[in-house]
CSV table of C-alpha atoms and ligand atoms in Angstrom, one decimal:
chain,number,residue,atom,x,y,z
A,172,MET,CA,42.9,232.5,143.0
A,173,GLU,CA,41.1,229.4,142.1
A,174,LEU,CA,38.9,229.4,139.0
A,175,TYR,CA,35.4,227.9,138.7
A,176,VAL,CA,33.4,227.5,135.6
A,177,ASP,CA,30.1,229.3,135.8
A,178,SER,CA,28.1,227.0,133.4
A,179,ALA,CA,25.6,224.2,133.2
A,180,ASN,CA,26.8,223.0,129.8
A,181,ILE,CA,28.4,219.6,129.8
A,182,THR,CA,30.4,220.3,126.6
A,183,GLU,CA,32.0,223.5,128.1
A,184,ILE,CA,32.4,221.8,131.6
A,185,THR,CA,34.2,218.9,130.3
A,186,HIS,CA,36.6,220.8,128.0
A,187,ALA,CA,37.5,223.3,130.8
A,188,ALA,CA,38.0,220.3,133.3
A,189,SER,CA,40.3,218.7,130.6
A,190,LEU,CA,42.6,221.7,130.4
A,191,GLY,CA,43.1,221.1,134.4
A,192,ILE,CA,42.5,224.8,135.1
A,193,ILE,CA,39.3,224.8,137.1
A,194,ARG,CA,38.5,223.5,140.7
A,195,GLY,CA,34.7,223.7,140.5
A,196,VAL,CA,31.5,224.7,138.9
A,197,THR,CA,28.9,227.1,139.9
A,198,THR,CA,25.4,226.9,138.5
A,199,ASN,CA,22.2,228.8,138.8
A,200,PRO,CA,18.5,228.3,137.4
A,201,SER,CA,19.2,230.7,134.5
A,202,LEU,CA,22.3,228.6,133.4
A,203,LEU,CA,20.4,225.5,133.8
A,204,ALA,CA,17.2,227.0,132.0
A,205,LYS,CA,19.6,227.7,128.7
A,206,GLU,CA,20.2,223.8,128.5
A,207,ASP,CA,18.2,221.0,127.0
A,208,PRO,CA,14.9,221.2,128.9
A,209,THR,CA,14.4,217.4,128.3
A,210,VAL,CA,17.2,216.6,130.5
A,211,ASP,CA,16.3,216.4,134.1
A,212,VAL,CA,17.9,219.0,136.4
A,213,LYS,CA,19.1,216.2,139.0
A,214,GLN,CA,20.7,214.3,136.3
A,215,ARG,CA,22.6,217.1,134.8
A,216,ILE,CA,23.9,218.3,138.2
A,217,LEU,CA,25.1,214.6,138.7
A,218,ASP,CA,26.6,214.7,135.3
A,219,ILE,CA,28.6,217.9,136.0
A,220,TYR,CA,29.7,216.5,139.5
A,221,LYS,CA,31.1,213.3,137.9
A,222,THR,CA,32.9,215.4,135.2
A,223,VAL,CA,34.8,217.8,137.5
A,224,GLY,CA,34.3,216.3,141.0
A,225,GLY,CA,35.3,219.5,143.0
A,226,HIS,CA,33.2,222.2,144.3
A,227,LEU,CA,29.9,222.3,142.7
A,228,SER,CA,27.2,225.1,143.8
A,229,VAL,CA,23.6,224.2,143.4
A,230,GLU,CA,21.1,227.0,143.7
A,231,VAL,CA,17.6,226.8,145.6
A,232,ASN,CA,14.6,228.2,144.0
A,233,SER,CA,12.6,228.9,147.1
A,234,THR,CA,12.5,232.2,148.6
A,235,ASP,CA,11.3,231.1,152.1
A,236,THR,CA,13.6,229.7,154.8
A,237,ASP,CA,11.8,226.4,155.1
A,238,GLY,CA,11.6,225.9,151.3
A,239,MET,CA,15.4,226.6,150.8
A,240,LEU,CA,16.0,223.9,153.7
A,241,ARG,CA,13.8,221.3,152.2
A,242,GLU,CA,15.6,221.9,148.7
A,243,ALA,CA,18.9,221.9,150.4
A,244,ASP,CA,18.0,218.4,151.9
A,245,ASP,CA,17.0,217.3,148.5
A,246,ILE,CA,20.2,218.3,146.8
A,247,LEU,CA,22.5,216.9,149.3
A,248,SER,CA,20.3,213.6,149.0
A,249,TRP,CA,21.7,213.6,145.3
A,250,PHE,CA,25.2,214.1,146.4
A,251,PRO,CA,26.2,215.0,149.8
A,252,GLU,CA,29.3,217.0,148.7
A,253,ALA,CA,27.0,219.7,147.3
A,254,THR,CA,27.5,223.5,148.2
A,255,ILE,CA,23.9,225.0,148.5
A,256,LYS,CA,23.6,228.5,146.8
A,257,ILE,CA,21.3,230.6,148.5
A,258,PRO,CA,20.3,234.2,147.5
A,259,MET,CA,21.1,237.3,149.6
A,260,ILE,CA,17.8,237.8,151.1
A,261,PRO,CA,16.9,237.7,154.8
A,262,THR,CA,15.1,234.5,154.5
A,263,GLY,CA,18.2,233.3,152.9
A,264,LEU,CA,20.6,234.4,155.5
A,265,ALA,CA,18.3,232.5,158.3
A,266,ALA,CA,18.6,229.3,155.9
A,267,VAL,CA,22.5,229.7,155.9
A,268,LYS,CA,22.5,230.2,159.6
A,269,GLU,CA,20.8,226.6,159.8
A,270,LEU,CA,22.9,225.1,157.1
A,271,SER,CA,26.0,226.5,158.7
A,272,ARG,CA,24.9,224.8,162.1
A,273,ARG,CA,24.7,221.6,160.3
A,274,GLU,CA,28.3,222.2,158.7
A,275,ILE,CA,27.0,222.1,155.2
A,276,PRO,CA,28.5,224.6,152.8
A,277,THR,CA,26.5,227.4,151.5
A,278,ASN,CA,27.3,230.1,148.8
A,279,VAL,CA,25.5,233.3,149.2
A,280,THR,CA,24.7,234.7,145.8
A,281,LEU,CA,23.5,238.1,144.2
A,282,ILE,CA,25.8,240.2,146.5
A,283,PHE,CA,26.3,243.5,145.3
A,284,THR,CA,27.6,245.5,148.3
A,285,PRO,CA,30.1,245.0,151.0
A,286,THR,CA,27.5,245.1,153.7
A,287,GLN,CA,25.6,242.4,152.0
A,288,ALA,CA,29.0,240.3,151.9
A,289,LEU,CA,29.5,241.1,155.6
A,290,ALA,CA,25.9,240.0,156.5
A,291,ALA,CA,26.4,236.7,154.6
A,292,ALA,CA,29.8,236.0,156.5
A,293,ALA,CA,28.2,236.7,159.8
A,294,ALA,CA,25.4,234.3,159.1
A,295,GLY,CA,28.0,231.6,158.5
A,296,ALA,CA,28.3,231.5,154.6
A,297,THR,CA,31.2,229.5,153.4
A,298,TYR,CA,31.4,231.4,150.2
A,299,VAL,CA,30.4,234.9,149.4
A,300,SER,CA,29.8,235.5,145.9
A,301,VAL,CA,30.2,239.1,144.7
A,302,PHE,CA,28.7,240.0,141.4
A,303,LEU,CA,31.0,242.2,139.2
A,304,GLY,CA,29.4,242.5,135.6
A,305,ARG,CA,26.0,243.1,136.9
A,306,LEU,CA,27.3,246.2,138.5
A,307,ASP,CA,29.3,247.4,135.7
A,308,ASP,CA,26.1,246.9,133.5
A,309,MET,CA,24.3,249.6,135.6
A,310,GLY,CA,27.3,252.1,135.6
A,311,GLN,CA,28.7,251.2,139.1
A,312,ASP,CA,32.5,250.4,139.8
A,313,SER,CA,32.5,246.7,140.5
A,314,ILE,CA,36.3,246.5,141.0
A,315,GLN,CA,35.9,249.2,143.8
A,316,VAL,CA,33.2,246.9,145.5
A,317,MET,CA,35.7,244.0,145.4
A,318,ARG,CA,38.5,246.3,146.7
A,319,ASP,CA,36.3,247.1,149.8
A,320,VAL,CA,35.1,243.5,150.3
A,321,THR,CA,38.8,242.0,150.4
A,322,GLU,CA,39.8,245.1,152.5
A,323,ILE,CA,37.1,244.5,155.1
A,324,TRP,CA,37.8,240.7,155.1
A,325,ASP,CA,41.7,241.4,155.6
A,326,THR,CA,40.9,243.9,158.3
A,327,ASN,CA,38.6,241.8,160.1
A,328,GLY,CA,40.1,238.4,159.5
A,329,LEU,CA,36.7,236.9,158.0
A,330,GLU,CA,36.7,233.5,156.9
A,331,SER,CA,34.0,233.0,154.3
A,332,LEU,CA,35.8,232.7,151.0
A,333,ILE,CA,35.1,235.2,148.4
A,334,ILE,CA,33.9,234.4,145.0
A,335,ALA,CA,34.1,237.0,142.2
A,336,ALA,CA,31.0,236.3,140.4
A,337,SER,CA,29.2,237.7,137.2
A,338,ILE,CA,32.8,237.9,135.4
A,339,ARG,CA,32.5,239.5,131.8
A,340,HIS,CA,36.0,239.5,130.7
A,341,PRO,CA,39.7,238.8,131.4
A,342,ILE,CA,40.4,242.2,133.2
A,343,HIS,CA,37.6,241.3,136.0
A,344,LEU,CA,39.8,238.1,136.4
A,345,LEU,CA,43.3,240.0,136.6
A,346,GLU,CA,41.8,242.6,139.0
A,347,CYS,CA,40.2,240.1,141.3
A,348,ALA,CA,43.4,237.9,141.5
A,349,LYS,CA,45.2,241.2,142.4
A,350,LEU,CA,42.7,242.0,145.1
A,351,GLY,CA,43.0,238.5,146.6
A,352,ALA,CA,39.7,237.2,145.7
A,353,ASP,CA,39.6,233.5,146.7
A,354,ILE,CA,37.9,232.2,143.5
A,355,ALA,CA,36.5,233.6,140.4
A,356,THR,CA,33.6,231.8,138.6
A,357,THR,CA,34.1,232.5,135.1
A,358,PRO,CA,31.8,231.9,132.2
A,359,TYR,CA,33.5,229.3,129.7
A,360,LYS,CA,33.9,232.1,126.8
A,361,VAL,CA,35.9,234.4,129.2
A,362,LEU,CA,38.0,231.3,130.5
A,363,MET,CA,39.2,230.5,126.9
A,364,GLN,CA,39.6,234.1,126.1
A,365,SER,CA,42.0,234.3,129.2
A,366,LEU,CA,44.2,231.7,127.6
A,367,LYS,CA,44.8,233.5,124.3
A,368,HIS,CA,47.1,235.9,123.0
A,369,PRO,CA,47.8,236.8,119.1
A,370,LEU,CA,51.6,236.7,119.8
A,371,THR,CA,51.1,233.1,121.3
A,372,ASP,CA,49.3,232.0,118.1
A,373,SER,CA,51.9,234.0,115.5
A,374,GLY,CA,54.8,232.8,117.6
A,375,LEU,CA,53.9,229.1,117.5
A,376,GLN,CA,53.0,229.5,113.7
A,377,ALA,CA,56.7,230.8,113.1
A,378,PHE,CA,58.1,227.9,115.2
A,379,LEU,CA,56.0,225.3,113.2
A,380,ASN,CA,57.2,226.9,109.9
A,381,ASP,CA,60.7,227.0,111.0
A,382,TYR,CA,60.6,223.2,111.9
A,383,GLU,CA,59.0,222.2,108.7
A,384,LYS,CA,61.8,224.2,107.0
A,385,MET,CA,64.4,222.6,109.0
A,386,LYS,CA,62.9,219.1,108.4
A,387,ALA,CA,62.9,219.5,104.7
A,388,GLU,CA,66.4,220.8,104.5
A,389,LYS,CA,67.5,217.8,106.6
A,390,GLU,CA,65.7,215.4,104.3
A,391,LYS,CA,67.5,217.2,101.1
A,392,HIS,CA,70.6,216.9,102.6
A,393,ALA,CA,70.1,213.1,103.4
A,394,LYS,CA,69.0,212.6,99.9
A,395,GLY,CA,72.0,214.3,98.3
A,396,GLY,CA,74.3,212.2,100.6
A,397,GLN,CA,73.0,208.9,99.2
B,218,E4P,C1,27.4,233.3,140.2
B,218,E4P,O1,27.5,232.2,140.7
B,218,E4P,C2,26.4,233.4,139.0
B,218,E4P,O2,26.2,232.0,138.7
B,218,E4P,C3,27.0,234.0,138.0
B,218,E4P,O3,28.2,234.5,137.8
B,218,E4P,C4,26.0,235.0,137.4
B,218,E4P,O4,26.6,235.9,136.4
B,218,E4P,P1,25.9,236.6,135.1
B,218,E4P,O5,25.7,237.9,135.5
B,218,E4P,O6,26.7,236.6,134.0
B,218,E4P,O7,24.6,236.0,135.0
């Protein structure tokens, strides 16, 4: 399972990219709105693309098919490698069908059920983003939804890549990797949490302490021998 970072924050994205663990970035209008409003959206998107260079999903803000297609053309004029993120609504599916005909990659977002995922795949989506955290928030079992989606994909040999989205904690990453999701797009905070373990920190501290002790002993011996 590849990792993407779900963020529009350049500092977070730059740090995650420097660790070599992410292969792409997903953004959405809410993530962009959290950032400095004086920075032009096109400029921010291009800065993100320059930083990571891999997959970058950019979401449209229209709800009608023509508007989505116009926005897609605009985004593609910024950089032709863009993946166009389209909401899982009927007009969105029509836009996905047209973009797929033109071989433009699409990421269908806001998918909460296996049947929505199936419809997005049928329309020609390159990626289907299945949201986990928001389902858990309302008391539904998001991992069961992901289990159903991956089973349907295996049974039917579907080609759209499955993105686990709305990730809230490292257990989501673990479960989605076990189920065979292709990608998990992960908030920076969760990405960092998934790297840490207290035994790693205490183990490293013990190694460093022992190294310093050994160095001090060696220095003492060297001085004594002079
Ligand atoms: C997916 O591409 C979305 O940007 C994202 O994962 C939404 O997650 P949220 O529920 O944390 O807003």
